[in-house]
C-alpha positions as a LaTeX table, in Angstrom:
\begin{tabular}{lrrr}
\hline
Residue & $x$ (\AA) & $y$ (\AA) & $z$ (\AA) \\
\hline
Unk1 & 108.34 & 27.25 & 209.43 \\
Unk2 & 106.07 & 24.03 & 210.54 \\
Unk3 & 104.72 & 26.28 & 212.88 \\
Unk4 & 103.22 & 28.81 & 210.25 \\
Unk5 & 102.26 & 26.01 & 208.33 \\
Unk6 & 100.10 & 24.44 & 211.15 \\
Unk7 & 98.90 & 27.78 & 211.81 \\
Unk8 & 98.02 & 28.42 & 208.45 \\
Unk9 & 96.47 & 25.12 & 208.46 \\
Unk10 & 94.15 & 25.19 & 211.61 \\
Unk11 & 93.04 & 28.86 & 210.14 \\
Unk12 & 91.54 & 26.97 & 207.64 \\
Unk13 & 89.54 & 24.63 & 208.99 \\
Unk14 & 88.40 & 27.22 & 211.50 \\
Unk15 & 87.45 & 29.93 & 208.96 \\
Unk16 & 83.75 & 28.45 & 209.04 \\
Unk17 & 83.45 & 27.36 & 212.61 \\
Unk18 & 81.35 & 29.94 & 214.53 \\
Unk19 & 78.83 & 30.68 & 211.63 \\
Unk20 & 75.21 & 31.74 & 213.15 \\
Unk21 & 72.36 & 29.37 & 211.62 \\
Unk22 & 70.16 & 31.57 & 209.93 \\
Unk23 & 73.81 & 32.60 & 207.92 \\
Unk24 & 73.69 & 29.09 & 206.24 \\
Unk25 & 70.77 & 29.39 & 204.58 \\
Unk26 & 71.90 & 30.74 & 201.03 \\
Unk27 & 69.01 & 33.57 & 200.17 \\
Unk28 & 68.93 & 31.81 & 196.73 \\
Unk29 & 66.57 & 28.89 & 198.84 \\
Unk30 & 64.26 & 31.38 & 199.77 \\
Unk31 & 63.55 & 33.11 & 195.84 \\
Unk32 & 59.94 & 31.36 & 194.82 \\
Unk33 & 59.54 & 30.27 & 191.49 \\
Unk34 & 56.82 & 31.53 & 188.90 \\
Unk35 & 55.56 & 28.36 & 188.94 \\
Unk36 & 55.45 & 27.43 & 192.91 \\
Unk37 & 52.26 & 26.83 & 194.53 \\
Unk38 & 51.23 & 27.68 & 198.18 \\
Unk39 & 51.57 & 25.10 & 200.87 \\
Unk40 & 49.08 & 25.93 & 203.05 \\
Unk41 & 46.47 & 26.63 & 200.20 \\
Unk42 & 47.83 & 25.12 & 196.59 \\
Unk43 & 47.24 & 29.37 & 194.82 \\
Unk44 & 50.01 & 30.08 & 192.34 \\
Unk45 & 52.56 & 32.31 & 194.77 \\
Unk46 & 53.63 & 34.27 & 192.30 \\
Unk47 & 49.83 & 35.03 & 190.93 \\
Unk48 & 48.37 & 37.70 & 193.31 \\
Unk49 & 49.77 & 40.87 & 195.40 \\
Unk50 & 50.84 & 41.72 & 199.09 \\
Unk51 & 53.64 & 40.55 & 201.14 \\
Unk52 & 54.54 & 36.49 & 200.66 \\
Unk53 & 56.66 & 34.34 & 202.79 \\
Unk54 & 59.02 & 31.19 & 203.29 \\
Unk55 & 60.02 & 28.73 & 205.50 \\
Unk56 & 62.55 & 26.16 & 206.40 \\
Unk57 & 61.84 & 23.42 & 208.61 \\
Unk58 & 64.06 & 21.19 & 211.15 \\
Unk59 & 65.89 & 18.65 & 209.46 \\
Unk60 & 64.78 & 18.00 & 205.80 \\
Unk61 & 64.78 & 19.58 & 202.39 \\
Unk62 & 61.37 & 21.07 & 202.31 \\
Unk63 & 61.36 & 25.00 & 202.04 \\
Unk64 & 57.42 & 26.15 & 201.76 \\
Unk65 & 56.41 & 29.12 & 199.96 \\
Unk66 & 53.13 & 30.68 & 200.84 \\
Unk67 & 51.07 & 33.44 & 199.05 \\
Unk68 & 50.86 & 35.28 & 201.96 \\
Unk69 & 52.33 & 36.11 & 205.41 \\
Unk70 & 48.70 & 35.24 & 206.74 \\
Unk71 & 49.06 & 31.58 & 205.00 \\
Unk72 & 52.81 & 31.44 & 206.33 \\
Unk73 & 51.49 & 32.27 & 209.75 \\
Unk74 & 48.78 & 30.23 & 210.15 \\
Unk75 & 50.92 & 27.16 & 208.72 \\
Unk76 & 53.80 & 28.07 & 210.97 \\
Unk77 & 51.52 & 28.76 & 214.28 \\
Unk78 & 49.79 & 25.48 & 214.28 \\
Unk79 & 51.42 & 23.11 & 217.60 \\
Unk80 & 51.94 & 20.45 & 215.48 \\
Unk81 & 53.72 & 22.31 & 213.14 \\
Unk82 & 55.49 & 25.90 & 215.07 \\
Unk83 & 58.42 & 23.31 & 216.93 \\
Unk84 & 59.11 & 22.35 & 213.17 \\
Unk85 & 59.80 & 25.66 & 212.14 \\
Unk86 & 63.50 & 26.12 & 211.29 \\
Unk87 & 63.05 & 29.94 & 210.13 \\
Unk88 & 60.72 & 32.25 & 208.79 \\
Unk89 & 61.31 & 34.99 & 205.82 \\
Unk90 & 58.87 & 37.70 & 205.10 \\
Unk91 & 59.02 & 40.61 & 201.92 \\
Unk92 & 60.30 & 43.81 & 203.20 \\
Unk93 & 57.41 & 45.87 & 202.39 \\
Unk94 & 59.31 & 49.35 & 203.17 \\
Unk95 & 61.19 & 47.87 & 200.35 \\
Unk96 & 59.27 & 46.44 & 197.72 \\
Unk97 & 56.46 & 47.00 & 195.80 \\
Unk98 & 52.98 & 45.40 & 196.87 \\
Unk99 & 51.65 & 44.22 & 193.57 \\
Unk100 & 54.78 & 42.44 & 192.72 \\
Unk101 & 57.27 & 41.66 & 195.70 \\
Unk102 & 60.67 & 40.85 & 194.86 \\
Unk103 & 62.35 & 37.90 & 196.58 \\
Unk104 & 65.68 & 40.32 & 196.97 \\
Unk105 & 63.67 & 42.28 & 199.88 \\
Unk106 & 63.25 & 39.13 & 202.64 \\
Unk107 & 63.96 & 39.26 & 205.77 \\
Unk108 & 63.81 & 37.46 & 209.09 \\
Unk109 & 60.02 & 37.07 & 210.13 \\
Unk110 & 61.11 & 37.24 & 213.76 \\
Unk111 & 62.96 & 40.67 & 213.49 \\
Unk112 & 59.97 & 42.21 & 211.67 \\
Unk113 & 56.82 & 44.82 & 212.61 \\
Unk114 & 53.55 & 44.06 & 211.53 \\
Unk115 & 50.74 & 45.66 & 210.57 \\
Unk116 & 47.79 & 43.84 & 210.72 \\
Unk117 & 43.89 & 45.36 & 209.69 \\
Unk118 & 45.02 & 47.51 & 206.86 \\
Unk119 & 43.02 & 48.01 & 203.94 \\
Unk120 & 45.67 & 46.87 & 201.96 \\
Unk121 & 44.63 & 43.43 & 200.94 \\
Unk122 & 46.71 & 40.36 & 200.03 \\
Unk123 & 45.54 & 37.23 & 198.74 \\
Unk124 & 43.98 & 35.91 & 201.41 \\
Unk125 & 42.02 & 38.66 & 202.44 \\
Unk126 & 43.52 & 40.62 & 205.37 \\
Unk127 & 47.16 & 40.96 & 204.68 \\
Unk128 & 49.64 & 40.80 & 207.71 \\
Unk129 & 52.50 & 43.29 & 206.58 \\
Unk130 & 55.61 & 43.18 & 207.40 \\
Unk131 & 58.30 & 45.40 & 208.07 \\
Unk132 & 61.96 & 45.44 & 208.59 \\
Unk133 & 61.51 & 48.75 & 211.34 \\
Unk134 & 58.78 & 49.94 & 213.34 \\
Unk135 & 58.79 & 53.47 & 211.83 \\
Unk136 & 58.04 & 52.23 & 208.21 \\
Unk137 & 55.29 & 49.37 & 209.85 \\
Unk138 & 53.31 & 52.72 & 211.76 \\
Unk139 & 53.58 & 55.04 & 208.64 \\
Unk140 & 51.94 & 51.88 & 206.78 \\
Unk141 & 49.76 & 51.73 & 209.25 \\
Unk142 & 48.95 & 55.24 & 209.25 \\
Unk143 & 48.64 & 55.50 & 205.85 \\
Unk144 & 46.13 & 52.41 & 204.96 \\
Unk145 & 45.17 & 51.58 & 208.77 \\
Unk146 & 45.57 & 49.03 & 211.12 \\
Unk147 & 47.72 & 47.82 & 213.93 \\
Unk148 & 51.24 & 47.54 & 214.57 \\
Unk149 & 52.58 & 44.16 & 216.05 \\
Unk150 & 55.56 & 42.62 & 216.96 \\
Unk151 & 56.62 & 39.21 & 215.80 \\
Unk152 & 55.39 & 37.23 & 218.86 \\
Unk153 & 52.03 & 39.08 & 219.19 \\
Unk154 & 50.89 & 37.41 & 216.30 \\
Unk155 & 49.10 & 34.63 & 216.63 \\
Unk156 & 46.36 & 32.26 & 215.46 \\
Unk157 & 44.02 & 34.05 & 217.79 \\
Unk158 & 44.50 & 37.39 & 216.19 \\
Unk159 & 44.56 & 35.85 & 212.93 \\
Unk160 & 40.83 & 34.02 & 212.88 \\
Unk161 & 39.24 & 37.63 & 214.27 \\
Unk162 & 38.21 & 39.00 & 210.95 \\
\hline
\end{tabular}
């Protein structure tokens, strides 16, 4: 009978060892309020259309929101700032609707296909659309032009051509 009891014990304690880091985050942290303003640019999040995105960085509190995926990019790709970077969400937008994304459809910025050149604009000009396959990202890109890219082919370079 101790036996079971120890058992029953140790299962406890062990029930949350093994969890992956991007599970802890609760996907309550990453919903952005009506009244949050960008970090990279201080514009009312909620304000304007296309795809928006959040952060968490290493070791502290702060979560930034950003109006758009460009914003979040160009934040998150700067040295001083990309070794910082904890993890990156970005609106599903297979899955939501462009003038008013909802903070249900994030996803994991590094798992996610781009398109970038469309003529779908965001608030920032050039919106950087992202996708949770590649088969929605090249109808979008079909559809409203513009190139396909994978998570690590974007970068500031690409970013500053327009």
């Amino acid at each position: 009978m101790r036996a079971f009891i120890f058992i029953f014990i140790c299962s406890l304690f062990m029930s949350g060892c093994g969890a992956a880091e991007s599970d802890t985050h609760s996907h309550a942290s990453l919903m952005i309020d009506a009244h949050e303003r960008c970090h990279m640019c201080g514009m009312m999040v909620k304000q304007y259309p296309g795809p928006k995105g959040s952060l968490h960085l290493k070791g502290g509190e702060l979560q930034p929101k950003f109006c758009s995926t460009r914003d979040m990019f160009m934040f998150a790709l700067q040295p001083e700032n990309r070794r910082q970077v904890e993890t990156l969400w970005v609106h599903d937008m297979a899955a939501t609707d462009w003038q008013y994304p909802d903070d249900e459809h994030f996803i994991d910025a590094t798992k996610a296909w781009y398109v970038y050149g469309s003529n779908r604009k965001a608030v920032m000009g050039v919106a950087v659309a992202p996708f949770s396959t590649l088969t929605a990202a090249e109808e979008f890109a079909r559809q409203y032009g513009g190139a396909v890219f994978k998570y690590d082919e974007i970068t500031l370079e690409l970013l500053s051509t327009d």
